[in-house]
Structure formats: C-alpha cells, structure tokens
Amino acid sequence: MEETLAEAFWAVTRRLRLHTRNALQPWNVSPSQSRALGVLSRHGEMRLSAVAEHLHIAPRSATEVIDDLQRRNLVERRPDPSDRRATLVALTADGVTTARAIDEARAAEAERLFAALDPADRTELARILRRLRDPN
Amino acid sequence: MEETLAEAFWAVTRRLRLHTRNALQPWNVSPSQSRALGVLSRHGEMRLSAVAEHLHIAPRSATEVIDDLQRRNLVERRPDPSDRRATLVALTADGVTTARAIDEARAAEAERLFAALDPADRTELARILRRLRDPN
DNA sequence: GGATAAAGCTGAGGTTACCTCAACATGAGG
DNA sequence: CCTCATGTTGAGGTAACCTCAGCTTTATCC
C-alpha cells in the first residue's frame, strides 16, 4: 500500500521533471541553473554561501553554478562591502527578465500536468502535500 | 497556485528521496542499482535491453549498472539461448534476498513519511496520483 | 595588540549516473 | 548469400555534484 504510494509518487515526479525540462528548453538553461535563478529572483541579492544553502548544495558547487550564469550575463558578483571575504550575487537586468520568463514557462508546463485535476482535487492535493512536507 | 503545487511536490519528493537514501544505506547499494534490483525482482530474468527500458535509460547505461551488480554477485548474466547476440540477466540467490530486504527497508522508510496521513488521506492521495501519472 | 582560530570563496581533482558513437557478433528478409 | 537490422559493449564525454587544500579577511582570546 505504501510501496504503491511511493511508486505513484515517483511516477508523477518523473512526469513533472519531464515537463520542467520541456519548459526550460527554449532558454537552454540547465535545471540547476534555473533553480539558482529562481532563488535569486525570489530573495534578491545574497551571498554565495546563502545561495548554496537555498539550493541545498555545497558552497563550492554554488560557485560553479554562479560561474555559469555569470558567463551568460544573467547574474553578477560584487564584493560584500561589509565583509571583504564574501561576494554578493544578484540578477542582472537580463537575469531578471529571463528568470521571470522561465518562471512563467514552468508554471505553464506545470499547469498542463495538473490540468488533469479539478479544483477540489487540487485543494486536496495541496493540503496533503503540505502535511507531508513538514516533519510535524 | 500551480506553481505552489509544483513546489510542494518537489519538496515532498526531496523528503522521499532522503528517506530512500536512508533505507539503502545499510546495503550500500546506489539508488540506480536498487532500481535495477527492483525490476529484476518484480519481473524476473530478462534481457539487458529490457532492463534498460524498464529503467528508462540507454542500453549502454544498463550494461554499467548490471556490471556493478554482477561484481557484487547480486545478479548473473547468461547468453540468451534463443538469440546469441543477447544476454539474459537474473538475480542470484544473494540478489533475491538482498532485493527483498531492500524492498522492505524502503517500504518501511516510505511508511515513516506517509505516516503523517490518515487512511482517508492516503486513499485520496493515491487516487489523485493515479490521475496525474497517466496522460488521460 | 598580536597570535590563533574561524569564515568565505575558489583551484584542483574526484565521483556518479548518465550519454553518444562506433565496433563486433549475430539474426532476418529479400 | 548479401544486405540490413539488432544486441551488447569499449572508448570517451558531460552535468552536477563532492572534498580538500589554499588564500584572504574577520573574529576571538589571552
């Protein structure tokens, strides 16, 4: 019974991943890059180590993702004025519009998946997921 | 609203992945190896290419996973008597018991996650996931 | 007011789980 | 039988992570 629940979960996750990949294709931005863009878009300028925390990855790995985005002029680094060891990362103008566009595309793709549910089911699903996501 | 649904989904998926990783630890079997064991356990002996299909990976990649499992004496290869190009893959005795034990551990870990739901919610979730997993 | 420890980032180099492409053996159809 | 397709694998590549050591800068503690 639970095995079935977990399996069903993985199956849907897989579909969601494919939809997301689809949504990202036009910008050829990798999933991990898009996650970083999302974090910076939602929370604004922050330290590199903070990006790492948000993405649940090691600081060294965040350096790489940010390198890639910087190479594409989607983010920029500047020294943290309050601590000369740290560097702050923020979206560029290009980064802001790209992040927004990607967000919309992703939402549209997700909508295509969740369109199978009527409003009541969506509410139910949201409630159940909320219960599962926190260890209460 | 859908964005929130997708995000909640990813959050729960992440928890489920951590639980699964936890469950696999005692056997130090990688997730992809455990998936292969699961396929062979559920469907029995099959061609390498069939394993690849079940796992949604390229045949070449299945070769690698099976190599690893063979090195650990969990599976064995034998030539397909009906087609000498093909090789059949099956669990060894060790593989059978390991696959069973892993399956149980994973179910137990999943149970720990889904324990947050009462029976009615589980049924609801199962129904909704079923609706989402097929493109009907 | 140094000496010492800790924090923040990155270069170097590794790992995992995938991939493609080409080679090779075998099977199938005209 | 000759050509074409199929099944597996060697060689080599990539993405997204990782650890560890080194450098600079900040904080702490006699």
PDB file of N, CA, C and O in Angstrom, chain A residues 25 67 70 89 93 105:
ATOM      1  N   GLN A  25      13.730  24.328 -22.027  1.00  0.00           N
ATOM      2  CA  GLN A  25      14.419  24.151 -23.291  1.00  0.00           C
ATOM      3  C   GLN A  25      14.672  25.452 -24.076  1.00  0.00           C
ATOM      4  O   GLN A  25      15.813  25.681 -24.505  1.00  0.00           O
ATOM      5  N   ASP A  67      29.156  30.778 -11.628  1.00  0.00           N
ATOM      6  CA  ASP A  67      30.098  30.993 -12.735  1.00  0.00           C
ATOM      7  C   ASP A  67      29.382  30.895 -14.078  1.00  0.00           C
ATOM      8  O   ASP A  67      29.529  31.753 -14.950  1.00  0.00           O
ATOM      9  N   GLN A  70      27.017  33.703 -14.662  1.00  0.00           N
ATOM     10  CA  GLN A  70      27.730  34.947 -14.893  1.00  0.00           C
ATOM     11  C   GLN A  70      28.270  34.991 -16.318  1.00  0.00           C
ATOM     12  O   GLN A  70      28.222  36.018 -16.984  1.00  0.00           O
ATOM     13  N   VAL A  89      25.805  38.089  -4.815  1.00  0.00           N
ATOM     14  CA  VAL A  89      25.364  37.695  -6.150  1.00  0.00           C
ATOM     15  C   VAL A  89      23.985  38.278  -6.371  1.00  0.00           C
ATOM     16  O   VAL A  89      23.134  38.220  -5.481  1.00  0.00           O
ATOM     17  N   ALA A  93      19.893  42.815 -15.244  1.00  0.00           N
ATOM     18  CA  ALA A  93      18.608  43.160 -15.871  1.00  0.00           C
ATOM     19  C   ALA A  93      18.151  41.987 -16.741  1.00  0.00           C
ATOM     20  O   ALA A  93      16.992  41.554 -16.678  1.00  0.00           O
ATOM     21  N   ALA A 105       7.041  30.102 -17.896  1.00  0.00           N
ATOM     22  CA  ALA A 105       7.027  28.901 -18.742  1.00  0.00           C
ATOM     23  C   ALA A 105       6.861  27.659 -17.886  1.00  0.00           C
ATOM     24  O   ALA A 105       6.107  26.745 -18.222  1.00  0.00           O
TER      25      ALA A 105
END
